[in-house]
Amino acid sequence: MNSPSRYPTRYHRYTRRETYAHWGWTILCVAIVVWAMQAMEVQWHFLADAHVQAMDLADRLWPPRWDYAPQILGPLIETVHIGTLGTMISFVLAVPVAFLAASNTTYNRISWAIGRVILVLSRSINTVIWGLLFVAIFGPGPVAGICAVAARSVGFIAKLIAEAIEEVDPGQIEAIEATGANRYQVWATAIWPQIQPALIGTTVYRWDINIRESSVLGFVGAGGIGLYLYSSINSFAWNQVLLILCAILVLVIASEFISAWVREKVT
Amino acid sequence: MNRSDAPAQAQSWRPPTIFGSYRIRRLFYWGVVLYVIATVLTLNVDGRRVMAGFSRAGDIFARMLPPDFSRWSLIWNGMMESIQIAIISTVVGIVLAIPVGLAAARNLAPKPVYLAARGFIVVGRTFHEILIAIFFVKLFGFGPLAGVLTLAFGSTTFLAKTLAEDIENMKMGPIEALRATGASFGQIVSFGVMPQVLVKQIGIYIYRLDSNLRHSTIIGIVGAGGIGTTLSASFTKYDYDFASAILLCIAALVAMGEILSDWIRRRLR
C-alpha cells in the first residue's frame, strides 16, 4: 500500500542532473578564472605603494587651474562637433546597410551577408583603433576623428535599425504591396514610418556615446579635447588635467540628459 | 451659412510629425544644415589634405594586404593577455558590483546610501575607459594589472547600475513576506532578491564579459596591457601589414565573443 521509494520525501528544487550541470558550469568558470589569474603574471608589488601614489596624485590634481578654462573651450566645442558630425554621417550610411542586413528587406543571401559583414567589421573595431587608422590616412586632426566616429557608429546604428526592420508589422507591408507598389515604395511607405522612432532613438543614443568617445580620440591624434588632455598628462600639468576632466564630466552628463529627454519624447 | 469663415479643407492628409508641427520640423532641418555648414567652416578642415588622404588610403590599404601573420607569437600572446584581462576584470567587477548595486536600489537602501551610490555610478560611467586606464597606469605602473583595474572599475559601475535597476523592478511581495518573518538584510537579499534577479544578471555578466573583451583590445594604447600595445606600436612604425593581421584577429575574437555570448544568453532564457 505505502510505497516509500516512489515519491521523494524531501523537496528538491532541481533534479540530480540539473544539480550536476550547475556544478559542472561553476567548476568550469572557476577553472577559467584561475587559469587567467595564473597566466597574467601581475606585478603584485606595484599594489604595495599604490596608496602613496594615489595621495601624491590627488595632491597634484588639486586645485584645478581655472585660468586654463578659456583655452580648452575651443577644443571642447570641437569634441562636440566631432561626435555630432560623425553621428550624422554614420546615420546616412547606416540606413542602407540596415536594409541590406535585415532579413526581410534584403535582396538575396549575398546582399544579406555583405550587410552582416559590414556590421561585424564596423562594430568589432573600437573607435580609438578606427582613429589610429584614419590618422594614418588623413593625418592628425578632427577629420580623422569624424571618420573614426562614423566608421564605428555605422555598425551600431545599422544593427539596431535592422532589428527594428525585422520586427515591423507585416500587415502594412502586405497592404502596400497589394496596391502594386514596388520594393522601394514599400520601404518608404510601409517600413520607414514604423521604424522611425527606433531610428531617432538609436541615433540619439549613439550620439551621446559618441560625445564620450570623442573625448579620448585626441590620444591618437584625432582632434578634440583629448589632445589637450594627453599633452597635459605628458607634461605633468595635473591641475589642467583636473579642469579638463571636470569639463568632460559636464559635457558627457549634459549630452546624456539631452539624449534621455529626446528618447523619452520619441518612444 | 458662414461657410467662407471655416478653414479651407486640407489639400491632402499628412502623417503627424514628432516635432508637433511642420513648421518646427522645417526649422529643425534648416538648423541641421546650418550647423553642418558652420562646423565644417570652423573645424578648419584642410581640403587638400583630405584629398591627399584618399589617395594615401589606397596606398595604406595596399600595404595592409596581404596581412602579415609571420609574428603570430606576438599576436597570440597579446590576444591571450586581452582575454585574461577581460575575464579577471569581469569577475572583479561582478564581486564589487553586488554591494554597490544593492546600495543603489531605491527600494532597499536608505536615501543617503542610495544617493551616494548613484553619484558614484554616474561619475564612474562618464569617463571613457582610456581616461581611467591612464590613472591606473599612473598608480600601478604599466602592464595588465592597470588594465584589469580599469575594466573592473568600468564593469562595477555598469553592472551595479543594471543590478540596481533590476532590483527596483522586482516584485516586492516576497521581500515583504520575508520582512514579516523577521528576516535580516542578508536573508532578504539571498532569499528574496537573488532568486528574482539572478538569471537576468547572469545574462548581463556574459554581455559584460563580451564588451570587456572589446575594451581590452584598446587599453593597451595607453600602456595597460593586451593586444592594443602591439597594435598601436605597429601603427606608429608604419608596419601596416602586421597591423592588418592584428585587426583581423581582433575582429575574429570579438565576433567569436559575440557568438558565444549570444548562445549562452539564449540558453539562459
PDB file of C-alpha atoms in Angstrom, chain B residues 41-239:
ATOM      1  CA  LEU B  41      33.893  76.102 -41.654  1.00  0.00           C
ATOM      2  CA  THR B  42      35.119  76.318 -38.054  1.00  0.00           C
ATOM      3  CA  LEU B  43      36.855  72.938 -37.882  1.00  0.00           C
ATOM      4  CA  ASN B  44      39.495  74.298 -40.284  1.00  0.00           C
ATOM      5  CA  VAL B  45      39.340  71.208 -42.424  1.00  0.00           C
ATOM      6  CA  ASP B  46      42.206  71.332 -44.882  1.00  0.00           C
ATOM      7  CA  GLY B  47      40.632  70.302 -48.175  1.00  0.00           C
ATOM      8  CA  ARG B  48      43.917  69.496 -49.858  1.00  0.00           C
ATOM      9  CA  ARG B  49      44.998  67.245 -47.037  1.00  0.00           C
ATOM     10  CA  VAL B  50      41.691  65.380 -47.103  1.00  0.00           C
ATOM     11  CA  MET B  51      42.022  64.913 -50.858  1.00  0.00           C
ATOM     12  CA  ALA B  52      45.582  63.681 -50.416  1.00  0.00           C
ATOM     13  CA  GLY B  53      44.204  61.326 -47.783  1.00  0.00           C
ATOM     14  CA  PHE B  54      42.038  59.481 -50.261  1.00  0.00           C
ATOM     15  CA  SER B  55      44.989  58.534 -52.432  1.00  0.00           C
ATOM     16  CA  ARG B  56      47.015  57.730 -49.306  1.00  0.00           C
ATOM     17  CA  ALA B  57      44.193  55.481 -48.133  1.00  0.00           C
ATOM     18  CA  GLY B  58      44.635  53.396 -51.262  1.00  0.00           C
ATOM     19  CA  ASP B  59      48.349  53.185 -50.587  1.00  0.00           C
ATOM     20  CA  ILE B  60      47.832  52.160 -46.952  1.00  0.00           C
ATOM     21  CA  PHE B  61      45.264  49.524 -47.828  1.00  0.00           C
ATOM     22  CA  ALA B  62      47.606  48.201 -50.500  1.00  0.00           C
ATOM     23  CA  ARG B  63      50.327  47.879 -47.887  1.00  0.00           C
ATOM     24  CA  MET B  64      47.909  46.205 -45.494  1.00  0.00           C
ATOM     25  CA  LEU B  65      47.424  43.373 -47.948  1.00  0.00           C
ATOM     26  CA  PRO B  66      48.317  40.642 -47.551  1.00  0.00           C
ATOM     27  CA  PRO B  67      48.193  40.656 -43.730  1.00  0.00           C
ATOM     28  CA  ASP B  68      51.491  39.527 -42.236  1.00  0.00           C
ATOM     29  CA  PHE B  69      50.959  36.710 -39.756  1.00  0.00           C
ATOM     30  CA  SER B  70      54.652  35.810 -39.523  1.00  0.00           C
ATOM     31  CA  ARG B  71      54.956  37.245 -35.997  1.00  0.00           C
ATOM     32  CA  TRP B  72      51.986  35.205 -34.802  1.00  0.00           C
ATOM     33  CA  SER B  73      53.509  34.551 -31.379  1.00  0.00           C
ATOM     34  CA  LEU B  74      53.358  38.286 -30.593  1.00  0.00           C
ATOM     35  CA  ILE B  75      49.721  38.375 -31.670  1.00  0.00           C
ATOM     36  CA  TRP B  76      48.923  35.188 -29.739  1.00  0.00           C
ATOM     37  CA  ASN B  77      50.477  36.498 -26.514  1.00  0.00           C
ATOM     38  CA  GLY B  78      48.713  39.843 -26.838  1.00  0.00           C
ATOM     39  CA  MET B  79      45.363  38.176 -27.536  1.00  0.00           C
ATOM     40  CA  MET B  80      45.739  35.819 -24.584  1.00  0.00           C
ATOM     41  CA  GLU B  81      46.570  38.747 -22.332  1.00  0.00           C
ATOM     42  CA  SER B  82      43.496  40.614 -23.590  1.00  0.00           C
ATOM     43  CA  ILE B  83      41.275  37.594 -22.921  1.00  0.00           C
ATOM     44  CA  GLN B  84      42.724  37.158 -19.428  1.00  0.00           C
ATOM     45  CA  ILE B  85      42.271  40.844 -18.644  1.00  0.00           C
ATOM     46  CA  ALA B  86      38.654  40.608 -19.785  1.00  0.00           C
ATOM     47  CA  ILE B  87      37.922  37.531 -17.663  1.00  0.00           C
ATOM     48  CA  ILE B  88      39.527  38.737 -14.439  1.00  0.00           C
ATOM     49  CA  SER B  89      38.115  42.238 -14.706  1.00  0.00           C
ATOM     50  CA  THR B  90      34.611  40.865 -15.260  1.00  0.00           C
ATOM     51  CA  VAL B  91      34.876  38.675 -12.156  1.00  0.00           C
ATOM     52  CA  VAL B  92      36.233  41.517 -10.023  1.00  0.00           C
ATOM     53  CA  GLY B  93      33.542  43.788 -11.442  1.00  0.00           C
ATOM     54  CA  ILE B  94      30.779  41.312 -10.548  1.00  0.00           C
ATOM     55  CA  VAL B  95      32.059  40.962  -6.977  1.00  0.00           C
ATOM     56  CA  LEU B  96      32.292  44.722  -6.453  1.00  0.00           C
ATOM     57  CA  ALA B  97      29.030  45.490  -8.262  1.00  0.00           C
ATOM     58  CA  ILE B  98      26.895  43.483  -5.841  1.00  0.00           C
ATOM     59  CA  PRO B  99      27.315  45.773  -2.798  1.00  0.00           C
ATOM     60  CA  VAL B 100      27.239  48.919  -4.930  1.00  0.00           C
ATOM     61  CA  GLY B 101      24.161  47.709  -6.796  1.00  0.00           C
ATOM     62  CA  LEU B 102      22.335  46.874  -3.566  1.00  0.00           C
ATOM     63  CA  ALA B 103      23.211  50.310  -2.219  1.00  0.00           C
ATOM     64  CA  ALA B 104      21.930  51.983  -5.388  1.00  0.00           C
ATOM     65  CA  ALA B 105      18.500  50.319  -5.308  1.00  0.00           C
ATOM     66  CA  ARG B 106      15.908  52.798  -4.141  1.00  0.00           C
ATOM     67  CA  ASN B 107      13.615  50.199  -2.628  1.00  0.00           C
ATOM     68  CA  LEU B 108      16.269  48.573  -0.438  1.00  0.00           C
ATOM     69  CA  ALA B 109      18.791  51.211   0.577  1.00  0.00           C
ATOM     70  CA  PRO B 110      18.230  54.231   2.822  1.00  0.00           C
ATOM     71  CA  LYS B 111      18.195  57.554   0.984  1.00  0.00           C
ATOM     72  CA  PRO B 112      21.745  58.843   1.738  1.00  0.00           C
ATOM     73  CA  VAL B 113      23.313  55.497   0.775  1.00  0.00           C
ATOM     74  CA  TYR B 114      21.195  55.432  -2.377  1.00  0.00           C
ATOM     75  CA  LEU B 115      22.284  58.924  -3.411  1.00  0.00           C
ATOM     76  CA  ALA B 116      25.962  58.222  -2.719  1.00  0.00           C
ATOM     77  CA  ALA B 117      25.915  55.003  -4.729  1.00  0.00           C
ATOM     78  CA  ARG B 118      24.039  56.646  -7.623  1.00  0.00           C
ATOM     79  CA  GLY B 119      26.523  59.514  -7.660  1.00  0.00           C
ATOM     80  CA  PHE B 120      29.411  57.071  -7.800  1.00  0.00           C
ATOM     81  CA  ILE B 121      27.785  55.216 -10.697  1.00  0.00           C
ATOM     82  CA  VAL B 122      27.064  58.393 -12.695  1.00  0.00           C
ATOM     83  CA  VAL B 123      30.572  59.820 -12.290  1.00  0.00           C
ATOM     84  CA  GLY B 124      32.231  56.458 -12.900  1.00  0.00           C
ATOM     85  CA  ARG B 125      30.295  55.848 -16.094  1.00  0.00           C
ATOM     86  CA  THR B 126      31.083  59.266 -17.544  1.00  0.00           C
ATOM     87  CA  PHE B 127      34.742  58.733 -18.268  1.00  0.00           C
ATOM     88  CA  HIS B 128      35.974  56.687 -21.165  1.00  0.00           C
ATOM     89  CA  GLU B 129      37.937  53.525 -20.336  1.00  0.00           C
ATOM     90  CA  ILE B 130      41.110  55.067 -21.718  1.00  0.00           C
ATOM     91  CA  LEU B 131      40.941  58.006 -19.297  1.00  0.00           C
ATOM     92  CA  ILE B 132      40.552  55.655 -16.357  1.00  0.00           C
ATOM     93  CA  ALA B 133      43.344  53.483 -17.722  1.00  0.00           C
ATOM     94  CA  ILE B 134      45.719  56.467 -17.649  1.00  0.00           C
ATOM     95  CA  PHE B 135      45.092  56.952 -13.966  1.00  0.00           C
ATOM     96  CA  PHE B 136      45.540  53.306 -13.124  1.00  0.00           C
ATOM     97  CA  VAL B 137      48.736  53.186 -15.164  1.00  0.00           C
ATOM     98  CA  LYS B 138      49.987  56.094 -13.085  1.00  0.00           C
ATOM     99  CA  LEU B 139      49.013  54.340  -9.844  1.00  0.00           C
ATOM    100  CA  PHE B 140      50.031  50.756 -10.618  1.00  0.00           C
ATOM    101  CA  GLY B 141      52.609  51.069 -13.350  1.00  0.00           C
ATOM    102  CA  PHE B 142      52.461  49.769 -16.915  1.00  0.00           C
ATOM    103  CA  GLY B 143      51.100  46.327 -17.571  1.00  0.00           C
ATOM    104  CA  PRO B 144      47.986  44.187 -17.351  1.00  0.00           C
ATOM    105  CA  LEU B 145      47.245  44.993 -13.692  1.00  0.00           C
ATOM    106  CA  ALA B 146      46.295  48.547 -14.655  1.00  0.00           C
ATOM    107  CA  GLY B 147      44.151  47.130 -17.455  1.00  0.00           C
ATOM    108  CA  VAL B 148      42.360  44.737 -15.122  1.00  0.00           C
ATOM    109  CA  LEU B 149      41.599  47.500 -12.638  1.00  0.00           C
ATOM    110  CA  THR B 150      40.397  49.845 -15.387  1.00  0.00           C
ATOM    111  CA  LEU B 151      37.943  47.365 -16.819  1.00  0.00           C
ATOM    112  CA  ALA B 152      36.951  46.158 -13.347  1.00  0.00           C
ATOM    113  CA  PHE B 153      36.054  49.744 -12.486  1.00  0.00           C
ATOM    114  CA  GLY B 154      34.035  50.155 -15.675  1.00  0.00           C
ATOM    115  CA  SER B 155      32.306  46.800 -15.091  1.00  0.00           C
ATOM    116  CA  THR B 156      31.491  47.668 -11.491  1.00  0.00           C
ATOM    117  CA  THR B 157      29.658  50.845 -12.388  1.00  0.00           C
ATOM    118  CA  PHE B 158      27.856  49.260 -15.336  1.00  0.00           C
ATOM    119  CA  LEU B 159      26.825  46.083 -13.516  1.00  0.00           C
ATOM    120  CA  ALA B 160      25.853  47.994 -10.385  1.00  0.00           C
ATOM    121  CA  LYS B 161      23.570  50.179 -12.488  1.00  0.00           C
ATOM    122  CA  THR B 162      21.825  47.212 -14.129  1.00  0.00           C
ATOM    123  CA  LEU B 163      21.596  45.352 -10.822  1.00  0.00           C
ATOM    124  CA  ALA B 164      20.034  48.359  -9.115  1.00  0.00           C
ATOM    125  CA  GLU B 165      17.520  48.718 -11.945  1.00  0.00           C
ATOM    126  CA  ASP B 166      16.640  45.027 -11.778  1.00  0.00           C
ATOM    127  CA  ILE B 167      16.148  45.255  -8.034  1.00  0.00           C
ATOM    128  CA  GLU B 168      13.960  48.333  -8.393  1.00  0.00           C
ATOM    129  CA  ASN B 169      11.801  46.495 -10.927  1.00  0.00           C
ATOM    130  CA  MET B 170      11.426  43.259  -8.979  1.00  0.00           C
ATOM    131  CA  LYS B 171       8.286  42.194  -7.154  1.00  0.00           C
ATOM    132  CA  MET B 172       8.140  43.461  -3.582  1.00  0.00           C
ATOM    133  CA  GLY B 173       5.788  40.705  -2.378  1.00  0.00           C
ATOM    134  CA  PRO B 174       8.465  38.148  -1.480  1.00  0.00           C
ATOM    135  CA  ILE B 175      10.517  40.872   0.242  1.00  0.00           C
ATOM    136  CA  GLU B 176       7.554  41.915   2.369  1.00  0.00           C
ATOM    137  CA  ALA B 177       6.835  38.285   3.226  1.00  0.00           C
ATOM    138  CA  LEU B 178      10.439  37.807   4.317  1.00  0.00           C
ATOM    139  CA  ARG B 179      10.395  41.012   6.340  1.00  0.00           C
ATOM    140  CA  ALA B 180       7.244  39.825   8.079  1.00  0.00           C
ATOM    141  CA  THR B 181       9.104  36.729   9.248  1.00  0.00           C
ATOM    142  CA  GLY B 182      11.787  38.956  10.771  1.00  0.00           C
ATOM    143  CA  ALA B 183      14.498  38.111   8.220  1.00  0.00           C
ATOM    144  CA  SER B 184      17.775  40.017   8.362  1.00  0.00           C
ATOM    145  CA  PHE B 185      19.051  42.095   5.430  1.00  0.00           C
ATOM    146  CA  GLY B 186      21.361  39.277   4.325  1.00  0.00           C
ATOM    147  CA  GLN B 187      18.478  36.812   4.376  1.00  0.00           C
ATOM    148  CA  ILE B 188      16.262  39.180   2.419  1.00  0.00           C
ATOM    149  CA  VAL B 189      18.962  39.521  -0.242  1.00  0.00           C
ATOM    150  CA  SER B 190      19.687  35.819  -0.544  1.00  0.00           C
ATOM    151  CA  PHE B 191      16.091  34.521  -0.447  1.00  0.00           C
ATOM    152  CA  GLY B 192      14.071  37.465  -1.745  1.00  0.00           C
ATOM    153  CA  VAL B 193      16.252  39.444  -4.124  1.00  0.00           C
ATOM    154  CA  MET B 194      18.698  36.954  -5.586  1.00  0.00           C
ATOM    155  CA  PRO B 195      16.217  34.414  -6.986  1.00  0.00           C
ATOM    156  CA  GLN B 196      14.394  37.228  -8.772  1.00  0.00           C
ATOM    157  CA  VAL B 197      17.372  38.902 -10.428  1.00  0.00           C
ATOM    158  CA  LEU B 198      19.927  36.095 -10.840  1.00  0.00           C
ATOM    159  CA  VAL B 199      19.066  34.768 -14.299  1.00  0.00           C
ATOM    160  CA  LYS B 200      18.848  38.188 -15.879  1.00  0.00           C
ATOM    161  CA  GLN B 201      22.040  39.243 -14.144  1.00  0.00           C
ATOM    162  CA  ILE B 202      23.967  36.228 -15.452  1.00  0.00           C
ATOM    163  CA  GLY B 203      22.931  37.254 -18.948  1.00  0.00           C
ATOM    164  CA  ILE B 204      24.263  40.747 -18.264  1.00  0.00           C
ATOM    165  CA  TYR B 205      27.516  39.323 -16.856  1.00  0.00           C
ATOM    166  CA  ILE B 206      28.049  37.438 -20.083  1.00  0.00           C
ATOM    167  CA  TYR B 207      27.309  40.593 -22.065  1.00  0.00           C
ATOM    168  CA  ARG B 208      29.813  42.497 -19.960  1.00  0.00           C
ATOM    169  CA  LEU B 209      32.464  39.825 -20.500  1.00  0.00           C
ATOM    170  CA  ASP B 210      31.888  40.288 -24.204  1.00  0.00           C
ATOM    171  CA  SER B 211      32.222  44.060 -24.013  1.00  0.00           C
ATOM    172  CA  ASN B 212      35.279  43.823 -21.748  1.00  0.00           C
ATOM    173  CA  LEU B 213      36.849  41.693 -24.459  1.00  0.00           C
ATOM    174  CA  ARG B 214      36.314  44.584 -26.881  1.00  0.00           C
ATOM    175  CA  HIS B 215      37.681  47.182 -24.476  1.00  0.00           C
ATOM    176  CA  SER B 216      40.689  45.070 -23.517  1.00  0.00           C
ATOM    177  CA  THR B 217      41.919  45.369 -27.088  1.00  0.00           C
ATOM    178  CA  ILE B 218      42.330  49.152 -26.828  1.00  0.00           C
ATOM    179  CA  ILE B 219      43.523  49.985 -23.328  1.00  0.00           C
ATOM    180  CA  GLY B 220      46.994  48.849 -24.396  1.00  0.00           C
ATOM    181  CA  ILE B 221      47.239  52.121 -26.339  1.00  0.00           C
ATOM    182  CA  VAL B 222      47.991  53.901 -23.055  1.00  0.00           C
ATOM    183  CA  GLY B 223      50.120  51.039 -21.725  1.00  0.00           C
ATOM    184  CA  ALA B 224      47.583  48.980 -19.801  1.00  0.00           C
ATOM    185  CA  GLY B 225      48.373  45.614 -21.382  1.00  0.00           C
ATOM    186  CA  GLY B 226      46.766  43.419 -24.004  1.00  0.00           C
ATOM    187  CA  ILE B 227      46.897  43.399 -27.791  1.00  0.00           C
ATOM    188  CA  GLY B 228      46.425  47.191 -28.010  1.00  0.00           C
ATOM    189  CA  THR B 229      50.062  47.744 -27.086  1.00  0.00           C
ATOM    190  CA  THR B 230      51.212  45.715 -30.071  1.00  0.00           C
ATOM    191  CA  LEU B 231      48.646  47.300 -32.373  1.00  0.00           C
ATOM    192  CA  SER B 232      49.494  50.879 -31.556  1.00  0.00           C
ATOM    193  CA  ALA B 233      53.237  50.109 -31.862  1.00  0.00           C
ATOM    194  CA  SER B 234      52.699  48.617 -35.308  1.00  0.00           C
ATOM    195  CA  PHE B 235      50.745  51.713 -36.427  1.00  0.00           C
ATOM    196  CA  THR B 236      53.397  54.138 -35.224  1.00  0.00           C
ATOM    197  CA  LYS B 237      56.071  52.090 -37.045  1.00  0.00           C
ATOM    198  CA  TYR B 238      54.019  52.173 -40.303  1.00  0.00           C
ATOM    199  CA  ASP B 239      54.008  48.385 -40.091  1.00  0.00           C
TER     200      ASP B 239
END
